[in-house]
XYZ file of C-alpha atoms in Angstrom:
632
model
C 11.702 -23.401 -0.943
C 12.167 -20.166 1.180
C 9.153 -18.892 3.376
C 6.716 -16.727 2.221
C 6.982 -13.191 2.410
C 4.453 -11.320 4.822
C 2.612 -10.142 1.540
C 1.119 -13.496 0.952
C -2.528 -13.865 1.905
C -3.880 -16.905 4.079
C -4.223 -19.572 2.337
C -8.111 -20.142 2.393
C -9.229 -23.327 0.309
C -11.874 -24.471 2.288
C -14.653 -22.620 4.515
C -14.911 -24.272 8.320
C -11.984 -26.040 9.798
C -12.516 -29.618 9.951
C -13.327 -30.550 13.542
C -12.161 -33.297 15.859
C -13.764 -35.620 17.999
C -14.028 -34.853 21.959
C -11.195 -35.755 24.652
C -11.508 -39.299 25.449
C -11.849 -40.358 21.568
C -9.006 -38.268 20.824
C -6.908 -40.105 23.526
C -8.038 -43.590 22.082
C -6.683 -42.836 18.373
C -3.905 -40.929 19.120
C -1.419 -43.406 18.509
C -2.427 -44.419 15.070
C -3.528 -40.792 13.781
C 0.302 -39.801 15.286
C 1.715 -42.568 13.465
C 0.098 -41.713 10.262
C 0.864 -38.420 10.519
C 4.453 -39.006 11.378
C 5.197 -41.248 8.639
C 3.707 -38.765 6.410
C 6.130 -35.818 7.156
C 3.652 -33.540 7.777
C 4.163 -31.694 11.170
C 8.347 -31.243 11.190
C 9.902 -29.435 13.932
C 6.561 -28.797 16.362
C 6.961 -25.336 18.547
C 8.420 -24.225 21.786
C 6.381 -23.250 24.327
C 5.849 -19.590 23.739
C 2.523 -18.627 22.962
C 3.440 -16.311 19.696
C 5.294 -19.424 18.443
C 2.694 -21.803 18.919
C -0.088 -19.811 17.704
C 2.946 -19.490 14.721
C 2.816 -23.994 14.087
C -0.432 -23.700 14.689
C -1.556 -21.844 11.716
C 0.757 -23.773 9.617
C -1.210 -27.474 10.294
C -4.400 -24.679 9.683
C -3.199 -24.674 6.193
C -1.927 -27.997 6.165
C -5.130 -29.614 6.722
C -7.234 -26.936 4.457
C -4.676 -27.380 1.549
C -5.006 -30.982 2.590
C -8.932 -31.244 2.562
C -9.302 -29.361 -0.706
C -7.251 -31.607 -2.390
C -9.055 -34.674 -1.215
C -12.542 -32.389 -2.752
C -11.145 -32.247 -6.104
C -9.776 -35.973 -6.268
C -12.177 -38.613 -7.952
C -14.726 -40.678 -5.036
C -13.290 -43.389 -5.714
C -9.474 -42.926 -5.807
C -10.194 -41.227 -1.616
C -8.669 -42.946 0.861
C -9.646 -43.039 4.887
C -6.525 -42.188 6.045
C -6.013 -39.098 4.479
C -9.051 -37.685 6.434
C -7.364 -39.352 9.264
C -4.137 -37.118 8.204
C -6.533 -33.999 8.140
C -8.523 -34.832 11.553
C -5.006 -34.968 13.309
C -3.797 -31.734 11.487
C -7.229 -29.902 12.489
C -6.321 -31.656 16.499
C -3.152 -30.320 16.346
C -4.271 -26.358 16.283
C -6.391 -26.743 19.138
C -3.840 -28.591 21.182
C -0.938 -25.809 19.980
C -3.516 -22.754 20.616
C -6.417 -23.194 22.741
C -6.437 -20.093 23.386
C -6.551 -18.789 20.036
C -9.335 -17.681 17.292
C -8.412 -20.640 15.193
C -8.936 -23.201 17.715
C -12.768 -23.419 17.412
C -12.082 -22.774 13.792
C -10.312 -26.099 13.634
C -12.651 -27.896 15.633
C -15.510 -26.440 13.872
C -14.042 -28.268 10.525
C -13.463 -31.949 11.954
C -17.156 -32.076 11.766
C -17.215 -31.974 8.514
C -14.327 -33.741 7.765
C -16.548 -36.744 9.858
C -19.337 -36.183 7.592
C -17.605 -36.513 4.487
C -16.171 -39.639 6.147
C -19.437 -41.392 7.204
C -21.081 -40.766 3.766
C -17.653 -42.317 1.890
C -16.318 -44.822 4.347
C -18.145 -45.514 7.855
C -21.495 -44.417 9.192
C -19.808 -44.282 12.604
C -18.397 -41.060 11.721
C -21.797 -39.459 11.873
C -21.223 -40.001 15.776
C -17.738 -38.901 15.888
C -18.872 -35.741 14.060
C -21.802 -35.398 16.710
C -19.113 -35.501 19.655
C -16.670 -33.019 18.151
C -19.873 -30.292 17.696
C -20.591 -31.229 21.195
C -16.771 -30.816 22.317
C -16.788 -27.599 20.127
C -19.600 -26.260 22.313
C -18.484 -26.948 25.748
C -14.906 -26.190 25.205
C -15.759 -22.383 23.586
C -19.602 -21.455 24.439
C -19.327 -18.141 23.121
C -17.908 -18.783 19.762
C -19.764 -18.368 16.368
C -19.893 -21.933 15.589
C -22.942 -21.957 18.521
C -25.990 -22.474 16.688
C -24.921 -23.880 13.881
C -23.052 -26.737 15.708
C -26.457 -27.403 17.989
C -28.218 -27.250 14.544
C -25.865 -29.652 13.016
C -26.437 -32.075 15.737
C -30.111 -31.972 15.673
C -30.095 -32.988 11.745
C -27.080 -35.493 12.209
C -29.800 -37.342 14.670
C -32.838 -36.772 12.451
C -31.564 -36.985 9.009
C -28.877 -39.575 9.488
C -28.915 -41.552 12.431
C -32.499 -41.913 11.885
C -32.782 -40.972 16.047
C -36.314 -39.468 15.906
C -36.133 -38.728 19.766
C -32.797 -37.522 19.993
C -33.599 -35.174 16.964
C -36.604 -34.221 18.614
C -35.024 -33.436 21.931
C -32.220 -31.301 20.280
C -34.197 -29.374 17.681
C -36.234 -27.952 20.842
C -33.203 -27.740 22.570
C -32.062 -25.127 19.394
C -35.622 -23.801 19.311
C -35.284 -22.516 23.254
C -31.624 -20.908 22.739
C -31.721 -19.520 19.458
C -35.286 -18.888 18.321
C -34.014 -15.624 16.043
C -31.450 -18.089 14.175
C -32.304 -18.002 10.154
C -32.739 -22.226 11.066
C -35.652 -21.459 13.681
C -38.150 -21.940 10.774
C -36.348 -25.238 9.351
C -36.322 -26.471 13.329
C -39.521 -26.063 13.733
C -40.598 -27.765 10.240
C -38.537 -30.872 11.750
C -40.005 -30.576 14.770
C -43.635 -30.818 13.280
C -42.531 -33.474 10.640
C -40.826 -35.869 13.453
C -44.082 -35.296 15.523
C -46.587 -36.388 13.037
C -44.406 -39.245 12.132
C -44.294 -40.607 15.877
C -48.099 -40.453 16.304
C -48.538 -41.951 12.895
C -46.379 -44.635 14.265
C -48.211 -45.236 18.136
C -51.258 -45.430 16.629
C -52.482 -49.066 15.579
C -55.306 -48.059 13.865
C -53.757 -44.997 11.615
C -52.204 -45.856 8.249
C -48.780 -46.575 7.908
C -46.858 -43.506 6.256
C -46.675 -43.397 2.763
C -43.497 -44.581 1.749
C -40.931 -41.836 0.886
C -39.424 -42.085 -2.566
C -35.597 -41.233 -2.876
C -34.312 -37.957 -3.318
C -32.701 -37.822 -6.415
C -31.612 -34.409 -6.210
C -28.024 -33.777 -6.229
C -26.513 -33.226 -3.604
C -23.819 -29.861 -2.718
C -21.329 -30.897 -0.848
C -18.746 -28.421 0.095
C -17.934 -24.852 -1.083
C -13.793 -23.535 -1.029
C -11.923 -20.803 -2.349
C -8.751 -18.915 -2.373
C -9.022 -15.046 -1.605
C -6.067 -13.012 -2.966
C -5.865 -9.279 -3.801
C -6.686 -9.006 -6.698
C -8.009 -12.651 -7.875
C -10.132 -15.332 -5.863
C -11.460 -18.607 -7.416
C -14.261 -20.266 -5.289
C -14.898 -24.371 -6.251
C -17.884 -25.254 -5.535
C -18.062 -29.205 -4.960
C -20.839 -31.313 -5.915
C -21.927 -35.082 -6.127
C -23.187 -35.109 -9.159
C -23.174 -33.084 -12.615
C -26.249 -30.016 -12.668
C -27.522 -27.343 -15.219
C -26.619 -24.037 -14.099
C -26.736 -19.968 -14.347
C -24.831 -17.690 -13.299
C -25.598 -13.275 -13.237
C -23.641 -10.576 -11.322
C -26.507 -7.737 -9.531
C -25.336 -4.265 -8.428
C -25.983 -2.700 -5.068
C -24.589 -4.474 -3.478
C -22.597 -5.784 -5.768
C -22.527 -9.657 -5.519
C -22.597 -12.776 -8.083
C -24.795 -15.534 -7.493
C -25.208 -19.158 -9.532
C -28.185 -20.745 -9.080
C -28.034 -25.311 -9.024
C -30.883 -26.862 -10.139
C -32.622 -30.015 -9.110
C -29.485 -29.789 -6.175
C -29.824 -29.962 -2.386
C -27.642 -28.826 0.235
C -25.535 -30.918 2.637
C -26.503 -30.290 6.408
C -22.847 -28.912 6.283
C -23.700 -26.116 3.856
C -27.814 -25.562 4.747
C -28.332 -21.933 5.317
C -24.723 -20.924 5.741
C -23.264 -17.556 5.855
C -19.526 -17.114 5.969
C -17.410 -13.918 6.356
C -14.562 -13.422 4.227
C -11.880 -10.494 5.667
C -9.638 -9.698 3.466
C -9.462 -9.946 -0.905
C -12.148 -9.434 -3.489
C -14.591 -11.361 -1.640
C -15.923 -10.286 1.275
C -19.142 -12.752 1.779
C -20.530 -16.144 0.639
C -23.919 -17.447 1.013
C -25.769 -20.703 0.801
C -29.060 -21.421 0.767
C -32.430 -22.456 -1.014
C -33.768 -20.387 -3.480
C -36.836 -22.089 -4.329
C -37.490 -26.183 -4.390
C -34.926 -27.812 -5.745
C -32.482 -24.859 -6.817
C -29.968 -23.927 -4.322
C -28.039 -20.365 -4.942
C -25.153 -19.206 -4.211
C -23.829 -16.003 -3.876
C -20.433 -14.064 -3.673
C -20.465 -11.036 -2.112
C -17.473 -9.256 -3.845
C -16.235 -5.668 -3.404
C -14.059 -4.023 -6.105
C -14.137 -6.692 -8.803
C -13.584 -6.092 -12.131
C -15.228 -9.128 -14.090
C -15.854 -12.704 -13.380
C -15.848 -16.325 -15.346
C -16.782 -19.702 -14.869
C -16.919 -23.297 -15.742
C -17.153 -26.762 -14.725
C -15.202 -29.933 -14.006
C -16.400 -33.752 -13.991
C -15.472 -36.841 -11.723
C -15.903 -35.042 -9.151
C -18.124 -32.685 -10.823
C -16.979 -29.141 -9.759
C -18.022 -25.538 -10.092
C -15.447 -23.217 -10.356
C -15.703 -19.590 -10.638
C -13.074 -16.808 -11.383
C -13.039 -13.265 -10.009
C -10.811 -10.785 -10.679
C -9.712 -7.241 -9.636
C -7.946 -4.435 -11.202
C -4.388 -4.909 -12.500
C -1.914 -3.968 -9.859
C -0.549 -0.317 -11.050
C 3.455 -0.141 -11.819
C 4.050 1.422 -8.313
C 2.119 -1.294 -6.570
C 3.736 -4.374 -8.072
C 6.830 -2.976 -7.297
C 6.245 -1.654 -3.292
C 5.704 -5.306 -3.645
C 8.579 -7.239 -4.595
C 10.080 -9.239 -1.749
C 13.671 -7.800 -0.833
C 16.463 -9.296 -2.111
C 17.211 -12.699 -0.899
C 19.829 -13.261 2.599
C 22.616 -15.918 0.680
C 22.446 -18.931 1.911
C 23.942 -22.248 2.357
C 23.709 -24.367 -0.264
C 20.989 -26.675 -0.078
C 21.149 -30.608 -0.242
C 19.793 -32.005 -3.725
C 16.629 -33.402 -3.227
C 16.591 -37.294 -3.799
C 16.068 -38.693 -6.852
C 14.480 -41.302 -8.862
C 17.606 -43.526 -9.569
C 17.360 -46.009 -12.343
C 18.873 -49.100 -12.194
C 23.236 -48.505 -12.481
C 22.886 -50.976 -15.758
C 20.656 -48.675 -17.268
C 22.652 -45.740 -16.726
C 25.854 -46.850 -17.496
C 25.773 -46.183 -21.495
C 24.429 -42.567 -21.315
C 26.832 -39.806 -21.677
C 24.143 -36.154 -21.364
C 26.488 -33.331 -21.350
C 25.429 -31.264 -18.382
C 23.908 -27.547 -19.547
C 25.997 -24.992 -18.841
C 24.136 -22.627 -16.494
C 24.344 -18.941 -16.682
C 23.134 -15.986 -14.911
C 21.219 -13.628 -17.095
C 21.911 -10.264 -17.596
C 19.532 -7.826 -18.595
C 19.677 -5.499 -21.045
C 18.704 -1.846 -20.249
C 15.887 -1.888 -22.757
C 13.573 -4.588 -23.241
C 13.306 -6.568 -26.623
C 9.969 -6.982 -28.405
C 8.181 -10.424 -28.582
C 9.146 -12.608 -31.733
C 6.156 -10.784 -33.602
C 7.678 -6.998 -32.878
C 5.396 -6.292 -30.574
C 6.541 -4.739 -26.913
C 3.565 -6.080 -24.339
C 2.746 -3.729 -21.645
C 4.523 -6.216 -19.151
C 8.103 -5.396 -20.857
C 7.106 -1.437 -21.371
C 6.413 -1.489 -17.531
C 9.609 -3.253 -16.914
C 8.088 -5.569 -14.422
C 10.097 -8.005 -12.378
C 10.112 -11.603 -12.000
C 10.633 -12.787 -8.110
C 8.342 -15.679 -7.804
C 7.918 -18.391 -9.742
C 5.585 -21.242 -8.900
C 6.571 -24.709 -10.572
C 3.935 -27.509 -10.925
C 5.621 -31.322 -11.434
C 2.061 -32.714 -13.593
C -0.048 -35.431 -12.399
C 0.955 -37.538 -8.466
C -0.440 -39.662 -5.983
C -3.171 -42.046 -7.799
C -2.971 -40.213 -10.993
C 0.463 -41.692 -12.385
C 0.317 -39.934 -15.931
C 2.102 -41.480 -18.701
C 4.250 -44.629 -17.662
C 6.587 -45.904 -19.662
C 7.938 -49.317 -21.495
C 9.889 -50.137 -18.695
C 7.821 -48.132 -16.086
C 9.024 -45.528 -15.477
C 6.141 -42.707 -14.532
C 5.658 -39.724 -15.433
C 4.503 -38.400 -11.671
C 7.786 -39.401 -10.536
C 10.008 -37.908 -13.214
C 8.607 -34.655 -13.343
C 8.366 -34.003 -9.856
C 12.754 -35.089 -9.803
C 12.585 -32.164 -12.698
C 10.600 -29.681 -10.856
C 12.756 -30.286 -7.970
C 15.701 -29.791 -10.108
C 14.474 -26.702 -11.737
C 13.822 -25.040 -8.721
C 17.145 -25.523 -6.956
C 18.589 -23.907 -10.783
C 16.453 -21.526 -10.120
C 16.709 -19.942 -6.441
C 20.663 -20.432 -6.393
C 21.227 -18.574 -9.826
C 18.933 -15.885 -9.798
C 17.974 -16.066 -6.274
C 14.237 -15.640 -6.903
C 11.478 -17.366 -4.809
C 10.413 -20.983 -5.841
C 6.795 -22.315 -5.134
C 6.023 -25.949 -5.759
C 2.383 -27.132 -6.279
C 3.229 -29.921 -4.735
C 6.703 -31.729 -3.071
C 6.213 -35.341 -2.744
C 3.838 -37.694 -4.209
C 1.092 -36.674 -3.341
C -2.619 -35.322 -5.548
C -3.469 -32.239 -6.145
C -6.377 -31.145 -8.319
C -5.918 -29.114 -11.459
C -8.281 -26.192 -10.388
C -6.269 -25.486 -7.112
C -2.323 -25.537 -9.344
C -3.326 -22.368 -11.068
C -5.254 -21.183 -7.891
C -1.888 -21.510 -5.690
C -0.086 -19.386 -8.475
C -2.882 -16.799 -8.140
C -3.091 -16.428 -4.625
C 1.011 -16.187 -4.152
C 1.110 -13.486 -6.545
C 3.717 -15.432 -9.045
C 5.209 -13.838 -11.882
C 5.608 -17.296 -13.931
C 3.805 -20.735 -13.898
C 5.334 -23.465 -15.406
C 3.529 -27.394 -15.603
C 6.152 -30.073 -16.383
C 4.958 -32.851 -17.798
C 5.893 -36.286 -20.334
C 3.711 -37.077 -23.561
C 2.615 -40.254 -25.041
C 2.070 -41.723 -28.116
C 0.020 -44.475 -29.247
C 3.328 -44.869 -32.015
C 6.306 -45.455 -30.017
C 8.456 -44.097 -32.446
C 7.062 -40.452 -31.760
C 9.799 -38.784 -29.978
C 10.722 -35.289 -29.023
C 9.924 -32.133 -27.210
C 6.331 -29.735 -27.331
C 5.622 -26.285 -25.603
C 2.261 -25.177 -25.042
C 0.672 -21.668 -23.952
C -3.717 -21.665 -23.118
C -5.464 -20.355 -26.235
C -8.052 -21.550 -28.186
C -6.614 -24.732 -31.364
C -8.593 -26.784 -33.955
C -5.600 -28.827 -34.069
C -6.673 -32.525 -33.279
C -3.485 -33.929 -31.059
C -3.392 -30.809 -29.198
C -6.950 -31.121 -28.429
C -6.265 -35.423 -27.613
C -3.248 -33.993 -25.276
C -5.480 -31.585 -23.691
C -8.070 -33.826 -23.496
C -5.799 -36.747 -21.033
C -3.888 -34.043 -19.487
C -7.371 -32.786 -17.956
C -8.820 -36.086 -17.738
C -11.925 -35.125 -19.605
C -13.581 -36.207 -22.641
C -12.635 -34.736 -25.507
C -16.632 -32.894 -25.487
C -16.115 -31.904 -22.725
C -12.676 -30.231 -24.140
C -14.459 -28.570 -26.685
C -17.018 -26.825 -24.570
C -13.464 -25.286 -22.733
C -13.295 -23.039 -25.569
C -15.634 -20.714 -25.191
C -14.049 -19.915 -21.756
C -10.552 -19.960 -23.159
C -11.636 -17.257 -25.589
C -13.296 -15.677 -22.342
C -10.730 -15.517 -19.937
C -7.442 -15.551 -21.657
C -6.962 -11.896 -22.195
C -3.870 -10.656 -25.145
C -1.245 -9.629 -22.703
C -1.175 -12.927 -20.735
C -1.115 -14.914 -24.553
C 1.648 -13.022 -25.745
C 4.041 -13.397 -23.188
C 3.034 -16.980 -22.310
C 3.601 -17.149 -26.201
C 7.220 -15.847 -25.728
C 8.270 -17.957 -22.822
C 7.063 -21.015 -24.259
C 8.847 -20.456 -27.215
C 12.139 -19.852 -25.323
C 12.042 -22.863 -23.286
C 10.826 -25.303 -26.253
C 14.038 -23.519 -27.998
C 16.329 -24.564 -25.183
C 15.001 -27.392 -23.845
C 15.380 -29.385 -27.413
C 19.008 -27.541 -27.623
C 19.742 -29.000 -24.549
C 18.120 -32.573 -25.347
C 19.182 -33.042 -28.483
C 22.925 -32.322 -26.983
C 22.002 -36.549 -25.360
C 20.109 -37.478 -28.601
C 20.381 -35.932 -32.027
C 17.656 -37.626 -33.301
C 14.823 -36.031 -30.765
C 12.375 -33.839 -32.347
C 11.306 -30.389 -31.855
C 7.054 -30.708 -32.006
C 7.054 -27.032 -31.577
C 4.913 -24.128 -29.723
C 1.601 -24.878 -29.352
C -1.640 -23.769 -27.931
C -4.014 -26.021 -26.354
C -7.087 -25.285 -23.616
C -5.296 -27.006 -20.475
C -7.586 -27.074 -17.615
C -4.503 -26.083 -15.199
C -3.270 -22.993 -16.983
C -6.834 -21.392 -17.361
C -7.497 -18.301 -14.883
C -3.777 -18.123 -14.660
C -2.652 -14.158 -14.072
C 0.909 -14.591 -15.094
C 2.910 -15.661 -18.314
C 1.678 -19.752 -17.634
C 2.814 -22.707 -20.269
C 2.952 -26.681 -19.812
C 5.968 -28.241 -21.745
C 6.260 -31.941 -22.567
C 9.713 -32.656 -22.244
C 9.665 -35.989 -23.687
C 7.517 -38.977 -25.030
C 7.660 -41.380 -22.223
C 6.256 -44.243 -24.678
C 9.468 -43.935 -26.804
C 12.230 -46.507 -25.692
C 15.050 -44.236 -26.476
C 13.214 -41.122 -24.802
C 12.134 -42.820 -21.667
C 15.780 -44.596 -21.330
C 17.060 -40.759 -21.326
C 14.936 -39.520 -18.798
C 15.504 -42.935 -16.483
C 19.406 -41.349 -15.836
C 19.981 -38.473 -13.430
C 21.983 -36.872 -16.289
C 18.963 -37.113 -18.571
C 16.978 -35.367 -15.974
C 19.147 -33.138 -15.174
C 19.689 -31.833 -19.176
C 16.289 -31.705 -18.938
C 15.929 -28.737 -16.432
C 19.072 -26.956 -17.576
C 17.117 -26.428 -20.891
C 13.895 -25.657 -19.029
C 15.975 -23.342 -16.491
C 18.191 -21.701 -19.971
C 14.787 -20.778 -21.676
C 13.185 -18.975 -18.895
C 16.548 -17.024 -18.487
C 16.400 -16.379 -22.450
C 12.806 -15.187 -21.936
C 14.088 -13.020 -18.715
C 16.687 -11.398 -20.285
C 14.539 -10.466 -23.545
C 11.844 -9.041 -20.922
C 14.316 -7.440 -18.636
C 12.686 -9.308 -15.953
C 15.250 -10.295 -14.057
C 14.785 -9.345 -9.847
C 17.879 -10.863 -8.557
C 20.498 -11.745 -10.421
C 23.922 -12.426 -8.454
C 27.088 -10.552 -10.204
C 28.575 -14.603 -10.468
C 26.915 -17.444 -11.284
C 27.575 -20.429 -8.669
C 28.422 -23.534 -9.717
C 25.597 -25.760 -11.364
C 23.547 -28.248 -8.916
C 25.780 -31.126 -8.233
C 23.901 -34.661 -8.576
């Protein structure tokens, strides 16, 4: 994948850095956090010593961690696993020991905190410690950053509310009272301060009634807010623990979008929070407690055209759309990265071999690749209609690819076991070498190894990198195992009943919950973004069975179809999600077992977005000769 251009906005999934715990911790768990890390692949080749390339590393683990942590938000409680905080703690470490002297340093360190609270509610109450010493690090090491009162603040309720350390809470509430008596938590410090008081005398008296006894809050609980800021698009995901009623309304002057949560609390993370926002439609986010029980939160946004939302179960999940004016002709193309520098050839990614016994009997004639070459004039879609993205003439330069499904969630596995995770990702990888050495345009991966990634932040990553296409590989299944074939869908509303069961296990809902998607579908999915996803889908579903049916005559084509995918929705490009084969067939999943299967597989994928490019005359960079196709 080549770097991104200078265009790109910051990455910004999540809203503190997740901190770190102080010097003498960090020096015990080194080893193992190091090792972890390490084995992972995560940090490559670490800097020099020059400050502007450390600062450079440095703000790569930044968004290694935040792309890291947001992830872990979106993935089900249960399915979490300890050492993937441990992955992000180290990452968060990592920028403060590159760049000390930097702005994200206390940044960083400000984050581990939370990180160690998320920890000690799912795995270990000792983390509420650990997260006590990083605040505590955070303020010694940087005692005139930002993070000031809120990390004293934090401290104060990690004591009171969690370690159940009346006197230490005591002590450091006072201590907050005495620095920062202006702070928007003064009048919540002093409530604790009263309440802790009254609860201590009630206690060292012998003759005074025992408290009453405190029933559980049942409210639920709002865990974490994160969002991706672009130019003209930011979604913000709102994380919760639980599933809430809620409203949402946009007010003028200034302009700003709030949602209010009922029967919801906040986390101490999140309790009267405030963060700045500097670049993108959104400019400010605050959190806070509108009246008892209801927490709000608002989005301060500045030239946004209109805004959707809906929500997500398991976790349960808030997510919110904004978006800006279309880019104007002149704008999209000032830009367009510059033509690519040619390259070496890069080394095929590795593959998911089959067993030689298995692949032995399949003869897949490889596609024949081509570069494409516009035509002067664009053709109209299938339905004679010319979209204003082909009367504009617009380019296509970046293409984001998303390989369905990875890490716990295996998808659709197979007779003989083979999982979908792991073939699509081969695909994707396949795809995208197709696609950067014949037409030299920029690949973008969702994700690159097996690893999770929630379906909200797929379309988000597509959003914020400016793409011109999106396309989500997957495999079907069929309770029959004699259902074969191939199936292309684009996001629009259906009645049909197994595109609704396909959308329904592709987004891991219930099928309700599918067919309250529609509304927002209808919503969000505006004509010019349906027609052309319309037109590409049916140009790969044209060449990808071509292709296929090359190995197998008897695979099917199922067609173009529309379906409300969770992980196309909000999607500001030509998006579609093909199912290149039924992975419950015998015949279809022995196919797709063989490199050469695999490899048919993304020639067919890689000759209908070249069909679609050439109808559009979208093509950015196409070389005058094509190279020879990927060897295996």
């Amino acid at each position: 994948m080549k770097p991104p251009t200078t265009r790109e906005p910051r990455w910004r999934n999540h809203l503190r850095a997740v901190g770190l715990p102080a010097a003498n911790l960090w020096q015990a768990g080194l080893g193992l956090l190091l090792g972890l890390t390490l084995a992972s692949g995560l940090l490559g080749a670490e800097p020099g010593n020059s400050r502007s390339e450390r600062l450079r590393v440095a703000n790569l683990r930044l968004e290694q961690a935040n792309r890291l942590r947001a992830d872990l938000q979106g993935t089900p409680e249960d399915k979490r696993l300890e050492k993937e905080y441990l992955r992000a703690v180290f990452l968060y470490r990592r920028v403060y020991d590159l760049a000390p002297f930097s702005s994200i340093a206390p940044d960083a360190l400000a984050a581990a905190a939370e990180v160690y609270h998320d920890m000690a509610k799912q795995f270990d109450p000792k983390y509420w410690r650990k997260a006590i010493e990083t605040y505590e690090f955070l303020r010694s090491e940087y005692p005139h950053s930002r993070y000031q009162d809120d990390a004293l603040f934090n401290i104060a309720q990690l004591y009171h509310v969690h370690l159940k350390d009346l006197d230490a809470g005591l002590k450091t509430y006072q201590e907050f009272l005495n620095t920062y008596p202006r702070s928007h938590y003064a009048a919540t410090a002093r409530e604790r301060i009263k309440a802790i008081e009254a609860e201590q005398t009630a206690a060292a008296s012998a003759s005074a009634p025992p408290p009453p006894e405190t029933t559980s809050d049942d409210r639920v609980e709002v865990r974490n807010i994160r969002y991706w800021n672009a130019e003209n698009y930011t979604r913000v995901v709102v994380d919760l623990e639980g599933e809430v009623k809620y409203q949402g309304a946009r007010i003028a002057n200034p302009d700003r979008i709030f949602f209010d949560l009922f029967h919801t609390r906040l986390s101490t993370v999140l309790s009267g929070k405030s963060f700045e926002i500097e670049e993108g439609l959104l400019s400010r986010i605050r959190i806070g407690e509108n009246r008892a029980g209801v927490s709000r939160v608002v989005l301060e946004v500045k030239n946004a055209e209109n805004y959707s939302f809906f929500s997500l179960p398991n976790p349960f999940r808030l997510v919110v759309d904004i978006r800006g004016p279309a880019p104007t002709q002149a704008a999209r193309k000032a830009a367009e990265p510059p033509p690519p520098v040619p390259v070496a050839k890069a080394k095929p990614a590795a593959a998911v071999e089959p067993p030689k016994a298995e692949t032995a009997t399949l003869s897949v004639p490889q596609p024949t690749l081509t570069v494409p070459q516009p035509p002067s004039v664009p053709k109209p879609t299938a339905d004679g209609n010319h979209t204003l993205s082909r009367a504009l003439g617009l380019k296509v330069g970046r293409i984001v690819l998303d390989a369905g499904h990875g890490g716990h969630d295996t998808g659709t596995i197979g007779p003989t076991g083979l999982m979908e995770k792991d073939l699509v990702l081969d695909v994707a990888r396949r795809l995208g070498r197709m696609i950067e050495e014949q037409l030299g345009a920029e690949v973008i991966y969702t994700r690159e190894d097996d690893s999770f990634v929630p379906l909200e932040n797929r379309i988000a990553l597509a959003n914020e990198k400016q793409a011109d296409l999106f396309i989500s590989i997957h495999a079907n299944s069929s309770r029959a195992r004699a259902v074969r074939g191939v199936e292309t869908y684009f996001l629009n509303f259906t009645t049909d009943p197994e595109a609704l069961e396909l959308a329904a296990r592709e987004n891991a809902l219930s099928q309700k919950s599918v067919h309250e998607l529609q509304d927002l579908v209808r919503s969000i999915s505006r004509n010019e973004k349906v027609n052309e996803s319309r037109e590409l889908a049916r140009a790969i579903q044209h060449h990808l069975h071509g292709e296929l049916r090359k190995a197998s005559r008897t695979i099917q084509n199922r067609g173009v179809r529309q379906a409300p995918f969770v992980v196309l929705i909000g999607g500001s490009m030509p998006s579609i999600l093909t199912e290149v084969a039924f992975l419950s067939n015998p015949q279809d999943e022995k196919l797709l077992k063989s490199p050469e299967g695999r490899q048919a597989v993304a020639g067919g994928l890689y000759a209908g977005m070249s069909k679609y490019l050439v109808d559009t005359n979208s093509v950015a960079f196409a070389s005058e000769k094509a190279p020879a196709p990927p060897s295996e």
